[in-house]
CSV table of C-alpha atoms in Angstrom, one decimal:
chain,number,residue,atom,x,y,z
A,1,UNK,CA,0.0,0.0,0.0
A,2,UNK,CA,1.1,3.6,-0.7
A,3,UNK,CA,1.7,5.9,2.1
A,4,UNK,CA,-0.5,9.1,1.8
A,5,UNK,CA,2.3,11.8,2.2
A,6,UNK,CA,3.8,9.9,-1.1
A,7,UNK,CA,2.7,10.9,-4.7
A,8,UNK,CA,0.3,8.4,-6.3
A,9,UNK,CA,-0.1,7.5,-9.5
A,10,UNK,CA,-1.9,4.2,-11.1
A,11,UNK,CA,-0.7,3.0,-14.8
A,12,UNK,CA,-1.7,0.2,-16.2
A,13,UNK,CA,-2.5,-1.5,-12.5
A,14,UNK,CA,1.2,-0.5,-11.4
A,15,UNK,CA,1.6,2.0,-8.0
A,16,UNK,CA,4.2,4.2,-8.2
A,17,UNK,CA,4.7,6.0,-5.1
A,18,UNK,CA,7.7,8.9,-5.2
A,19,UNK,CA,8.6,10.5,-2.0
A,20,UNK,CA,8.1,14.5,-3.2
A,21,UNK,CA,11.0,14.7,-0.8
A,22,UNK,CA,13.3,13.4,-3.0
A,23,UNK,CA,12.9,15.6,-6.1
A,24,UNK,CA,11.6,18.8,-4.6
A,25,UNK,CA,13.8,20.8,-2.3
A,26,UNK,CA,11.7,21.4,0.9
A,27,UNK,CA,13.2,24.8,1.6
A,28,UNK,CA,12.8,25.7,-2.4
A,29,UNK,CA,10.3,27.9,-4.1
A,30,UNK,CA,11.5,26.0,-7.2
A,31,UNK,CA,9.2,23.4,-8.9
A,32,UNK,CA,11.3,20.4,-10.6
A,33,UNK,CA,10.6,22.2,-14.1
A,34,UNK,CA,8.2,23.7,-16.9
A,35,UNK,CA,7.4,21.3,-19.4
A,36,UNK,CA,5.8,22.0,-22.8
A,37,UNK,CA,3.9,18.5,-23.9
A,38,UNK,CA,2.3,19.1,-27.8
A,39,UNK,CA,0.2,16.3,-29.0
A,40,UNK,CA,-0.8,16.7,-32.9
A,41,UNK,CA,-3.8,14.4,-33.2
A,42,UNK,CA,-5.7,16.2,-35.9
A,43,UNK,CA,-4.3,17.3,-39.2
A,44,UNK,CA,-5.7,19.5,-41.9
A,45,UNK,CA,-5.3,16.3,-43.9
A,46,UNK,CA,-7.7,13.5,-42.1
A,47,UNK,CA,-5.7,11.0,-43.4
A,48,UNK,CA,-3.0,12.5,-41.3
A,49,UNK,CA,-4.8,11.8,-37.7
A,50,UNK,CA,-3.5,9.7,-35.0
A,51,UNK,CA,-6.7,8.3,-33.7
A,52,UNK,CA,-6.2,7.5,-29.8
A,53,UNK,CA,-3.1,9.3,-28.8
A,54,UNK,CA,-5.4,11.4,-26.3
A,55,UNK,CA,-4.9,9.0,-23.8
A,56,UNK,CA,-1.1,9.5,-24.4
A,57,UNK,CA,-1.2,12.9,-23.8
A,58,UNK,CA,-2.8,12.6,-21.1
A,59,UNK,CA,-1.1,10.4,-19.1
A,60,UNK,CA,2.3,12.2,-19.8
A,61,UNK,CA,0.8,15.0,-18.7
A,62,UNK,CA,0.0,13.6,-15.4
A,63,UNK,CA,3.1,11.6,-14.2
A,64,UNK,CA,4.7,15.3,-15.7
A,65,UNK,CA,2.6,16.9,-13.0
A,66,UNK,CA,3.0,14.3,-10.4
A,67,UNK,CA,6.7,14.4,-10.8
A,68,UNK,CA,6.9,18.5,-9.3
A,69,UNK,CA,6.9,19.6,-13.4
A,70,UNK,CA,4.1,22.9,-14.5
A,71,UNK,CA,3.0,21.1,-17.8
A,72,UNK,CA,1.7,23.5,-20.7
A,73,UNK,CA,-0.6,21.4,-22.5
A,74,UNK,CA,-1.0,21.9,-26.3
A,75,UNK,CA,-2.6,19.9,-29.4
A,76,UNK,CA,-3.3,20.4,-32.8
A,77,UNK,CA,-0.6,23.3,-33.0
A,78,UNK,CA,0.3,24.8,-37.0
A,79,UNK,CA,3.7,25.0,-37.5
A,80,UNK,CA,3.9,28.9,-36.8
A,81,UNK,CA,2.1,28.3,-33.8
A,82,UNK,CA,4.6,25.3,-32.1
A,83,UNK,CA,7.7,27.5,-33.5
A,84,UNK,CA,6.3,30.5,-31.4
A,85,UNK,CA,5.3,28.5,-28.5
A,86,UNK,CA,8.5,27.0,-28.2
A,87,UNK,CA,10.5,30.5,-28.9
A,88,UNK,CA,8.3,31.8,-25.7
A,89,UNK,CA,9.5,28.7,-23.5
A,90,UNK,CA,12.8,29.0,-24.5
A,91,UNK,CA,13.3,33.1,-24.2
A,92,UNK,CA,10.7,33.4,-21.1
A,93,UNK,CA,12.5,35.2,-18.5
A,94,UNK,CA,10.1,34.4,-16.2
A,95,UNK,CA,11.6,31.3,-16.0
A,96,UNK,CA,14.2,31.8,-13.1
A,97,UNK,CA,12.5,29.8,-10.7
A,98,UNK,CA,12.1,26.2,-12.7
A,99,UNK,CA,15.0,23.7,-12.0
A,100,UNK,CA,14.5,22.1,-15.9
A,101,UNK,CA,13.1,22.2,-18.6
A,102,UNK,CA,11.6,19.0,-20.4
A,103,UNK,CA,9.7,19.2,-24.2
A,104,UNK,CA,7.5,16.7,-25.5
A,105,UNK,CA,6.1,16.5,-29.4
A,106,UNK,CA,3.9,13.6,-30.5
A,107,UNK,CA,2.8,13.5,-34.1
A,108,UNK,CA,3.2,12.2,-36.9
A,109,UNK,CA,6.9,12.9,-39.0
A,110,UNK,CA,9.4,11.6,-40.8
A,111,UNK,CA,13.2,11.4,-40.8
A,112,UNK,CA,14.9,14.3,-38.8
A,113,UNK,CA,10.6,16.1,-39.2
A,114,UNK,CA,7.9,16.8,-37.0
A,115,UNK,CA,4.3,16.9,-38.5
A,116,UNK,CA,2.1,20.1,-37.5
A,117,UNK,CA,-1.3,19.7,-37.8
A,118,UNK,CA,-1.5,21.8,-41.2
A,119,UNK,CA,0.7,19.2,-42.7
A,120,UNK,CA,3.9,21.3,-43.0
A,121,UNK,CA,7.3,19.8,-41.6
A,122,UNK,CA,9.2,21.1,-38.8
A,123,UNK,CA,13.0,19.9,-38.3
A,124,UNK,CA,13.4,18.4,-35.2
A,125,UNK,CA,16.9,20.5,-35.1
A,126,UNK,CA,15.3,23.4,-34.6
A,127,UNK,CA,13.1,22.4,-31.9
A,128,UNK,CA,15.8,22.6,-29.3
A,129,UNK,CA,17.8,25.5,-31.4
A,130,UNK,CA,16.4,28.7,-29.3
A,131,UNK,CA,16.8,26.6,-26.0
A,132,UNK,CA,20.8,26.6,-26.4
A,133,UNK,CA,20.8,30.1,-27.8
A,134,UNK,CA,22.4,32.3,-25.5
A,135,UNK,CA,19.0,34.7,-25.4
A,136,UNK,CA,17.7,31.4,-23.6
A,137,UNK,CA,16.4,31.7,-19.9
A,138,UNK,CA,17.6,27.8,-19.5
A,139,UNK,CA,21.0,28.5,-20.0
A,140,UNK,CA,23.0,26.0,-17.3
A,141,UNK,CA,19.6,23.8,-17.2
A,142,UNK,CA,19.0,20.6,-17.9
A,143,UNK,CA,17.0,20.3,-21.1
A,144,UNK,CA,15.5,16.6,-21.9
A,145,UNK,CA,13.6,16.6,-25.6
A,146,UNK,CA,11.5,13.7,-26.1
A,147,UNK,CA,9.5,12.9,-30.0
A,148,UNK,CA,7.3,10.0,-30.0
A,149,UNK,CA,7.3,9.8,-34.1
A,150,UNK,CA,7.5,8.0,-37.1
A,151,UNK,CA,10.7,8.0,-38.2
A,152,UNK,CA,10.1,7.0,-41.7
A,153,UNK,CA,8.1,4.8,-43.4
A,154,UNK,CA,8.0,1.6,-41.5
A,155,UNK,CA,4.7,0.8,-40.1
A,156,UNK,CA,4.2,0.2,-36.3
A,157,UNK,CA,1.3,-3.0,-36.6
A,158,UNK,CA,1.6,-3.3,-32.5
A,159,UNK,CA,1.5,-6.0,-30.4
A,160,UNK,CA,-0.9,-7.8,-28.6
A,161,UNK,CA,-1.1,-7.2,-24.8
A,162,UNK,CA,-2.3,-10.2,-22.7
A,163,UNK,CA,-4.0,-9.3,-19.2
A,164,UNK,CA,-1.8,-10.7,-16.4
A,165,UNK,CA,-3.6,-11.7,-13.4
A,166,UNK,CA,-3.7,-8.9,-10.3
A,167,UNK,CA,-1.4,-11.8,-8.6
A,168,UNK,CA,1.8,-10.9,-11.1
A,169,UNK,CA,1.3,-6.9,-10.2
């Protein structure tokens, strides 16, 4: 059983419980991070949409919460409107008080691209480009950049999951 003073979070019928103690400083008025977490579900193109990554996005967003990060939850972002959002993470001044800073993108791409939702291609390169800039606020931060993507032209065709019994947990 999970103590109450710990975090909680149930995924998939696991318990994780992380003391807050041990990746929040107590005497801090810092969070762990900001995290920017971007899920392009719906393209201009229909034939383009990724059909179920809500709960995705959803659940990174909450073990990014649970883990001490302030998530800024976007979907369906052009590409003019994910360049800007990540210039305004990257250049915030405001953003002094965050230990990290952690970027998530899932959509659709290709080699070395990202996929905004009216079908134009953004380089993964310069998703991280203003964040090493030396106009950046997370200069001397740790920046983690994670794409969950096509790379190419392979087709994912899954795998099938069989229920274990509660015993196995």
């Amino acid at each position: 059983m999970c103590a109450p003073n710990y975090a909680l979070y149930f995924y998939r019928k696991w318990c994780i419980s992380i003391a807050q103690e041990e990746y929040i400083n107590a005497n801090s008025t810092q969070t762990v991070g900001k995290a920017l977490v971007v899920n392009i579900r719906t393209h201009s193109d229909p034939g383009y949409n990724r059909k179920g990554s809500d709960k995705d996005f959803d659940d990174m967003t909450d073990v990014l919460k649970l883990f001490g990060f302030e998530v800024l939850a976007k979907e369906d972002l052009k590409k003019d409107e994910l360049e800007n959002d990540l210039k305004e993470l990257a250049q915030n001044k405001n953003n002094e008080g965050y230990q990290s800073c952690l970027v998530v993108i899932m959509s659709h791409g290709d080699e070395g691209n990202i996929l905004t939702s009216d079908v134009q291609k953004l380089p993964r390169d310069s998703v991280m480009k203003d964040f090493i800039d030396e106009e950046s606020s997370w200069t001397g931060k740790p920046k983690l950049f994670f794409f969950a993507q096509c790379h190419g032209d392979t087709h994912d065709k899954g795998q099938k999951v069989r229920e274990r019994p509660d015993s196995e947990y």
